[in-house]
Amino acid sequence: MRDLGVDRDRLWDSLMEMARFGATPKGGCRRLALTDEDKAGRDCFVGWCEEAGLTVTVDRMGNIFARRPGRDDGLPPVVAGSHLDTQPHGGKFDGVYGVLAGLEVMRTLNDHDIRTQAPVEVAVWTNEEGARFAPAMIASGVFAGVFDLDFALGRADAQGRTMGDELARIGYAGEAPCGGRALGAHFEAHIEQGPVLENEAKTIGVVTGVQGVRWYDVTVTGQDAHAGPTPMETRRDALVGAARMIGAINRIGHDHLPGACATVGVVEVSPNSRNTIPGEVTFSVDLRHPEAEVLAAIDAAMRAACAEIAADSDLGIEVEEIWYSPPVAFDRDCIAAVRDAAARLGYGHRDMVSGAGHDSCYVSKVAPTGMIFVPCAGGLSHNEEESADADDLAAGCTVLLHAMLARAGIV
Amino acid sequence: MRDLGVDRDRLWDSLMEMARFGATPKGGCRRLALTDEDKAGRDCFVGWCEEAGLTVTVDRMGNIFARRPGRDDGLPPVVAGSHLDTQPHGGKFDGVYGVLAGLEVMRTLNDHDIRTQAPVEVAVWTNEEGARFAPAMIASGVFAGVFDLDFALGRADAQGRTMGDELARIGYAGEAPCGGRALGAHFEAHIEQGPVLENEAKTIGVVTGVQGVRWYDVTVTGQDAHAGPTPMETRRDALVGAARMIGAINRIGHDHLPGACATVGVVEVSPNSRNTIPGEVTFSVDLRHPEAEVLAAIDAAMRAACAEIAADSDLGIEVEEIWYSPPVAFDRDCIAAVRDAAARLGYGHRDMVSGAGHDSCYVSKVAPTGMIFVPCAGGLSHNEEESADADDLAAGCTVLLHAMLARAGIV
């Protein structure tokens, strides 16, 4: 059983097959949640599950569970879950890999006629990306009791179409309750979405948890004025102030290494006219750290720096925190199951903290959870050029197989 | 004659009357060139001119000249000119003041039965703002031989309607040639559009010329990456680099005081997503100085700073100069006529350089030219809240009257 491996090429072929649904000319995928492309991808997946003899259930959030019974089928299932939806300019691997690695585990168990003690399942979580319906990870959130079902079904896309209506339209408004049942464990295999494994030539990331994230909207207010006749000495240039703040936020991130990330991703300048001194600038701030206390220190440093620069430049400043996702620590035993499998299989591996959110964050609130990272080229994701190596994907899938077997037990 | 003054209230009332055409709810004006609102404003102005006994001529660019004959009517006319069109969210004074101050000069000459040696005219230049048809100041540019008539008539707005068609539609496609005749002098009264006069409690700005302007588009290229899983140490964040450049450009402006202006007004971040490290940032640069040599030094310093920051941060950089308007020096005798009038009338005054472009820039290429600035509240312009004081406006108009009389001669 220690030598048990998955079928590298079958996994790869399934990934490539799935990538045809919503394929983009640049080699990526556009398979937004609950669109026709998502329906086609789901239908394909369900077909594969049925071919593999799995029993498919859909819950009220459209989450799909494909089950392979255990000898003691009353035990809580050990689940491999992730998502099939993508970003608008997404790639072939983010999310999809975790789902199809789960399916490959099932196929491998079938190939070898392995019977598990507890049942095993593959889960597809609806709308992980949040690209069509906000917030992200909404359906795993409902499963975990973070969001109300009615709230979630009522979330609308930019055209005003609700998740409830779109689930019904594509035939994935299931009847099973969303949540309210125990899982023995939840494992999620995923591309790293960062460059660390690639840079260190490691194959497996043993994910111990997820960074805490704090999101802010910052508004800097000065005074619009004509760029020609307004002397430099009398200006209240909101952009010059915002630029200093962006620099300071970057330095604060560096000051709290290792582990800290500080990013300004969005900037809006008003009036954004070539010959007008900007009177108002808004920008986003994204602060991350695996420890809540350090994240709080970064928050304080960021607020102090912005206030000081604003006062120094006679600018108004408003820092509004719009979201806080506390750090997540995964289950010690699930982490150990992943680490042990990677070590036993001889893969180069390291413990790491996920910088991105995943369905596993919410699921970890109601089930013992672990994640497995594999490298992706250049750390790129949310990008049509997202790419991963077939051997690495197979390695991660093999670790998933062994971690699941460790939890489910072999008869 | 030294005590001759204009009618403060008549000037003010005419300004308020004109402001009704295209009036906005916030108290500003939207009277884009060659629209129905512009036609109504022009018709009103022409009516006033005819009531004042002036002879109205319209040239092929729709420039309006309202003439009061001189004793020697063959002499080149002394002209007061500016524009009636506004920005989309413009005010009541920018441009309009120079035109109606010219009309008030004519009315005052009538009131006092003053006969000038040379003829005097009020000019309305078409499409100074450039808000509807690019480039700005196009019709004074044609008059000065900077642009071809056919090029100008063919310029289209965002809906594809050309200046030629729109001039015909509103009845201002005149038959007089545009340009090709001598002007004895051209004076333009204008609100300052900056805060200097107000800050120094001066009434009259004696404008000696116009700053040179260089415009650039700068593109900074890094690498898009996910804000969570990408360690600070490995990022190529185009926005952090751009922020440093914006700070450096501001410092370079300060390093070249007095007289220098350096402004970044437009910033576009790509992909402009909250949790993505920006891979590309473009921004505009607007550099101004009254002396071409200093402006060249500022240009060199700006390019060196951007290149150094880019190299230091492993970012790509492209600096493209898209426009250069060399400094303009007005006519010594016209400047002196304005300065002498202000001094004789006892108005607090100072020499200054215009930071903004005006029709006088082009006209100065073919005629002796001077400008008169009056304060505007808070230095605001291109803004519906643009505001000026009736006494200041009357003072500037009186200076205009005396400067014109000094050039035209009194019989």
JSON list of C-alpha atoms in Angstrom, two decimals, chain A residues 68-160:
[
{"chain": "A", "resi": 68, "resn": "ARG", "atom": "CA", "xyz": [-17.63, 6.08, -2.51]},
{"chain": "A", "resi": 69, "resn": "PRO", "atom": "CA", "xyz": [-19.06, 4.06, 0.34]},
{"chain": "A", "resi": 70, "resn": "GLY", "atom": "CA", "xyz": [-16.94, 2.85, 3.24]},
{"chain": "A", "resi": 71, "resn": "ARG", "atom": "CA", "xyz": [-17.25, -0.48, 4.98]},
{"chain": "A", "resi": 72, "resn": "ASP", "atom": "CA", "xyz": [-18.77, 1.39, 7.89]},
{"chain": "A", "resi": 73, "resn": "ASP", "atom": "CA", "xyz": [-20.82, 3.79, 5.82]},
{"chain": "A", "resi": 74, "resn": "GLY", "atom": "CA", "xyz": [-22.20, 5.51, 8.88]},
{"chain": "A", "resi": 75, "resn": "LEU", "atom": "CA", "xyz": [-18.79, 7.01, 9.65]},
{"chain": "A", "resi": 76, "resn": "PRO", "atom": "CA", "xyz": [-18.30, 10.63, 8.63]},
{"chain": "A", "resi": 77, "resn": "PRO", "atom": "CA", "xyz": [-16.78, 10.74, 5.13]},
{"chain": "A", "resi": 78, "resn": "VAL", "atom": "CA", "xyz": [-13.23, 11.77, 4.37]},
{"chain": "A", "resi": 79, "resn": "VAL", "atom": "CA", "xyz": [-13.58, 14.41, 1.67]},
{"chain": "A", "resi": 80, "resn": "ALA", "atom": "CA", "xyz": [-11.34, 15.84, -1.05]},
{"chain": "A", "resi": 81, "resn": "GLY", "atom": "CA", "xyz": [-12.87, 19.16, -2.06]},
{"chain": "A", "resi": 82, "resn": "SER", "atom": "CA", "xyz": [-12.21, 22.26, -4.10]},
{"chain": "A", "resi": 83, "resn": "HIS", "atom": "CA", "xyz": [-13.98, 24.18, -6.87]},
{"chain": "A", "resi": 84, "resn": "LEU", "atom": "CA", "xyz": [-14.56, 24.17, -10.63]},
{"chain": "A", "resi": 85, "resn": "ASP", "atom": "CA", "xyz": [-15.35, 27.86, -11.16]},
{"chain": "A", "resi": 86, "resn": "THR", "atom": "CA", "xyz": [-12.58, 30.19, -12.37]},
{"chain": "A", "resi": 87, "resn": "GLN", "atom": "CA", "xyz": [-11.67, 33.85, -12.52]},
{"chain": "A", "resi": 88, "resn": "PRO", "atom": "CA", "xyz": [-12.73, 35.73, -15.68]},
{"chain": "A", "resi": 89, "resn": "HIS", "atom": "CA", "xyz": [-9.18, 35.29, -17.00]},
{"chain": "A", "resi": 90, "resn": "GLY", "atom": "CA", "xyz": [-8.38, 32.21, -14.97]},
{"chain": "A", "resi": 91, "resn": "GLY", "atom": "CA", "xyz": [-6.24, 29.19, -15.60]},
{"chain": "A", "resi": 92, "resn": "LYS", "atom": "CA", "xyz": [-6.68, 25.44, -15.90]},
{"chain": "A", "resi": 93, "resn": "PHE", "atom": "CA", "xyz": [-5.57, 24.43, -12.39]},
{"chain": "A", "resi": 94, "resn": "ASP", "atom": "CA", "xyz": [-6.78, 26.75, -9.65]},
{"chain": "A", "resi": 95, "resn": "GLY", "atom": "CA", "xyz": [-9.52, 24.76, -7.90]},
{"chain": "A", "resi": 96, "resn": "VAL", "atom": "CA", "xyz": [-10.02, 22.29, -10.71]},
{"chain": "A", "resi": 97, "resn": "TYR", "atom": "CA", "xyz": [-6.90, 20.43, -9.67]},
{"chain": "A", "resi": 98, "resn": "GLY", "atom": "CA", "xyz": [-8.27, 19.77, -6.17]},
{"chain": "A", "resi": 99, "resn": "VAL", "atom": "CA", "xyz": [-11.53, 18.38, -7.57]},
{"chain": "A", "resi": 100, "resn": "LEU", "atom": "CA", "xyz": [-9.96, 16.19, -10.23]},
{"chain": "A", "resi": 101, "resn": "ALA", "atom": "CA", "xyz": [-7.22, 15.00, -7.88]},
{"chain": "A", "resi": 102, "resn": "GLY", "atom": "CA", "xyz": [-10.08, 13.85, -5.63]},
{"chain": "A", "resi": 103, "resn": "LEU", "atom": "CA", "xyz": [-11.66, 12.04, -8.57]},
{"chain": "A", "resi": 104, "resn": "GLU", "atom": "CA", "xyz": [-8.30, 10.48, -9.44]},
{"chain": "A", "resi": 105, "resn": "VAL", "atom": "CA", "xyz": [-8.07, 9.19, -5.86]},
{"chain": "A", "resi": 106, "resn": "MET", "atom": "CA", "xyz": [-11.46, 7.50, -6.34]},
{"chain": "A", "resi": 107, "resn": "ARG", "atom": "CA", "xyz": [-10.41, 6.02, -9.66]},
{"chain": "A", "resi": 108, "resn": "THR", "atom": "CA", "xyz": [-7.18, 4.74, -8.12]},
{"chain": "A", "resi": 109, "resn": "LEU", "atom": "CA", "xyz": [-9.10, 3.11, -5.26]},
{"chain": "A", "resi": 110, "resn": "ASN", "atom": "CA", "xyz": [-11.31, 1.47, -7.86]},
{"chain": "A", "resi": 111, "resn": "ASP", "atom": "CA", "xyz": [-8.31, 0.31, -9.93]},
{"chain": "A", "resi": 112, "resn": "HIS", "atom": "CA", "xyz": [-6.85, -1.41, -6.90]},
{"chain": "A", "resi": 113, "resn": "ASP", "atom": "CA", "xyz": [-10.14, -2.54, -5.44]},
{"chain": "A", "resi": 114, "resn": "ILE", "atom": "CA", "xyz": [-9.34, -0.84, -2.18]},
{"chain": "A", "resi": 115, "resn": "ARG", "atom": "CA", "xyz": [-12.09, -0.69, 0.38]},
{"chain": "A", "resi": 116, "resn": "THR", "atom": "CA", "xyz": [-11.95, 2.09, 2.98]},
{"chain": "A", "resi": 117, "resn": "GLN", "atom": "CA", "xyz": [-13.34, 1.90, 6.46]},
{"chain": "A", "resi": 118, "resn": "ALA", "atom": "CA", "xyz": [-15.04, 5.29, 6.30]},
{"chain": "A", "resi": 119, "resn": "PRO", "atom": "CA", "xyz": [-16.72, 6.53, 3.12]},
{"chain": "A", "resi": 120, "resn": "VAL", "atom": "CA", "xyz": [-14.71, 8.91, 0.89]},
{"chain": "A", "resi": 121, "resn": "GLU", "atom": "CA", "xyz": [-16.12, 11.77, -1.14]},
{"chain": "A", "resi": 122, "resn": "VAL", "atom": "CA", "xyz": [-15.11, 14.32, -3.72]},
{"chain": "A", "resi": 123, "resn": "ALA", "atom": "CA", "xyz": [-16.69, 17.75, -3.18]},
{"chain": "A", "resi": 124, "resn": "VAL", "atom": "CA", "xyz": [-17.20, 20.61, -5.62]},
{"chain": "A", "resi": 125, "resn": "TRP", "atom": "CA", "xyz": [-17.82, 23.86, -3.76]},
{"chain": "A", "resi": 126, "resn": "THR", "atom": "CA", "xyz": [-19.90, 26.46, -5.63]},
{"chain": "A", "resi": 127, "resn": "ASN", "atom": "CA", "xyz": [-18.57, 29.97, -6.42]},
{"chain": "A", "resi": 128, "resn": "GLU", "atom": "CA", "xyz": [-15.24, 29.82, -4.64]},
{"chain": "A", "resi": 129, "resn": "GLU", "atom": "CA", "xyz": [-13.73, 32.62, -6.70]},
{"chain": "A", "resi": 130, "resn": "GLY", "atom": "CA", "xyz": [-16.37, 35.20, -5.95]},
{"chain": "A", "resi": 131, "resn": "ALA", "atom": "CA", "xyz": [-15.73, 36.62, -9.39]},
{"chain": "A", "resi": 132, "resn": "ARG", "atom": "CA", "xyz": [-19.41, 36.44, -10.35]},
{"chain": "A", "resi": 133, "resn": "PHE", "atom": "CA", "xyz": [-21.16, 36.45, -6.97]},
{"chain": "A", "resi": 134, "resn": "ALA", "atom": "CA", "xyz": [-19.70, 38.14, -3.87]},
{"chain": "A", "resi": 135, "resn": "PRO", "atom": "CA", "xyz": [-18.46, 37.11, -1.42]},
{"chain": "A", "resi": 136, "resn": "ALA", "atom": "CA", "xyz": [-15.99, 34.44, -2.43]},
{"chain": "A", "resi": 137, "resn": "MET", "atom": "CA", "xyz": [-16.19, 30.92, -0.92]},
{"chain": "A", "resi": 138, "resn": "ILE", "atom": "CA", "xyz": [-19.86, 31.52, -0.27]},
{"chain": "A", "resi": 139, "resn": "ALA", "atom": "CA", "xyz": [-21.12, 27.95, -0.59]},
{"chain": "A", "resi": 140, "resn": "SER", "atom": "CA", "xyz": [-18.48, 26.39, 1.65]},
{"chain": "A", "resi": 141, "resn": "GLY", "atom": "CA", "xyz": [-19.32, 29.28, 3.97]},
{"chain": "A", "resi": 142, "resn": "VAL", "atom": "CA", "xyz": [-22.98, 28.24, 4.06]},
{"chain": "A", "resi": 143, "resn": "PHE", "atom": "CA", "xyz": [-21.89, 24.63, 4.62]},
{"chain": "A", "resi": 144, "resn": "ALA", "atom": "CA", "xyz": [-19.84, 25.79, 7.61]},
{"chain": "A", "resi": 145, "resn": "GLY", "atom": "CA", "xyz": [-22.62, 27.96, 9.00]},
{"chain": "A", "resi": 146, "resn": "VAL", "atom": "CA", "xyz": [-20.80, 31.23, 8.27]},
{"chain": "A", "resi": 147, "resn": "PHE", "atom": "CA", "xyz": [-23.51, 32.51, 5.91]},
{"chain": "A", "resi": 148, "resn": "ASP", "atom": "CA", "xyz": [-27.27, 31.99, 5.89]},
{"chain": "A", "resi": 149, "resn": "LEU", "atom": "CA", "xyz": [-28.63, 29.90, 3.05]},
{"chain": "A", "resi": 150, "resn": "ASP", "atom": "CA", "xyz": [-31.18, 32.57, 2.11]},
{"chain": "A", "resi": 151, "resn": "PHE", "atom": "CA", "xyz": [-28.55, 35.30, 2.13]},
{"chain": "A", "resi": 152, "resn": "ALA", "atom": "CA", "xyz": [-26.38, 33.23, -0.19]},
{"chain": "A", "resi": 153, "resn": "LEU", "atom": "CA", "xyz": [-29.16, 32.24, -2.60]},
{"chain": "A", "resi": 154, "resn": "GLY", "atom": "CA", "xyz": [-30.15, 35.90, -2.85]},
{"chain": "A", "resi": 155, "resn": "ARG", "atom": "CA", "xyz": [-26.68, 37.16, -3.83]},
{"chain": "A", "resi": 156, "resn": "ALA", "atom": "CA", "xyz": [-26.87, 38.74, -7.30]},
{"chain": "A", "resi": 157, "resn": "ASP", "atom": "CA", "xyz": [-24.31, 39.13, -10.07]},
{"chain": "A", "resi": 158, "resn": "ALA", "atom": "CA", "xyz": [-23.68, 42.44, -11.87]},
{"chain": "A", "resi": 159, "resn": "GLN", "atom": "CA", "xyz": [-26.76, 41.81, -14.03]},
{"chain": "A", "resi": 160, "resn": "GLY", "atom": "CA", "xyz": [-28.97, 41.23, -11.00]}
]
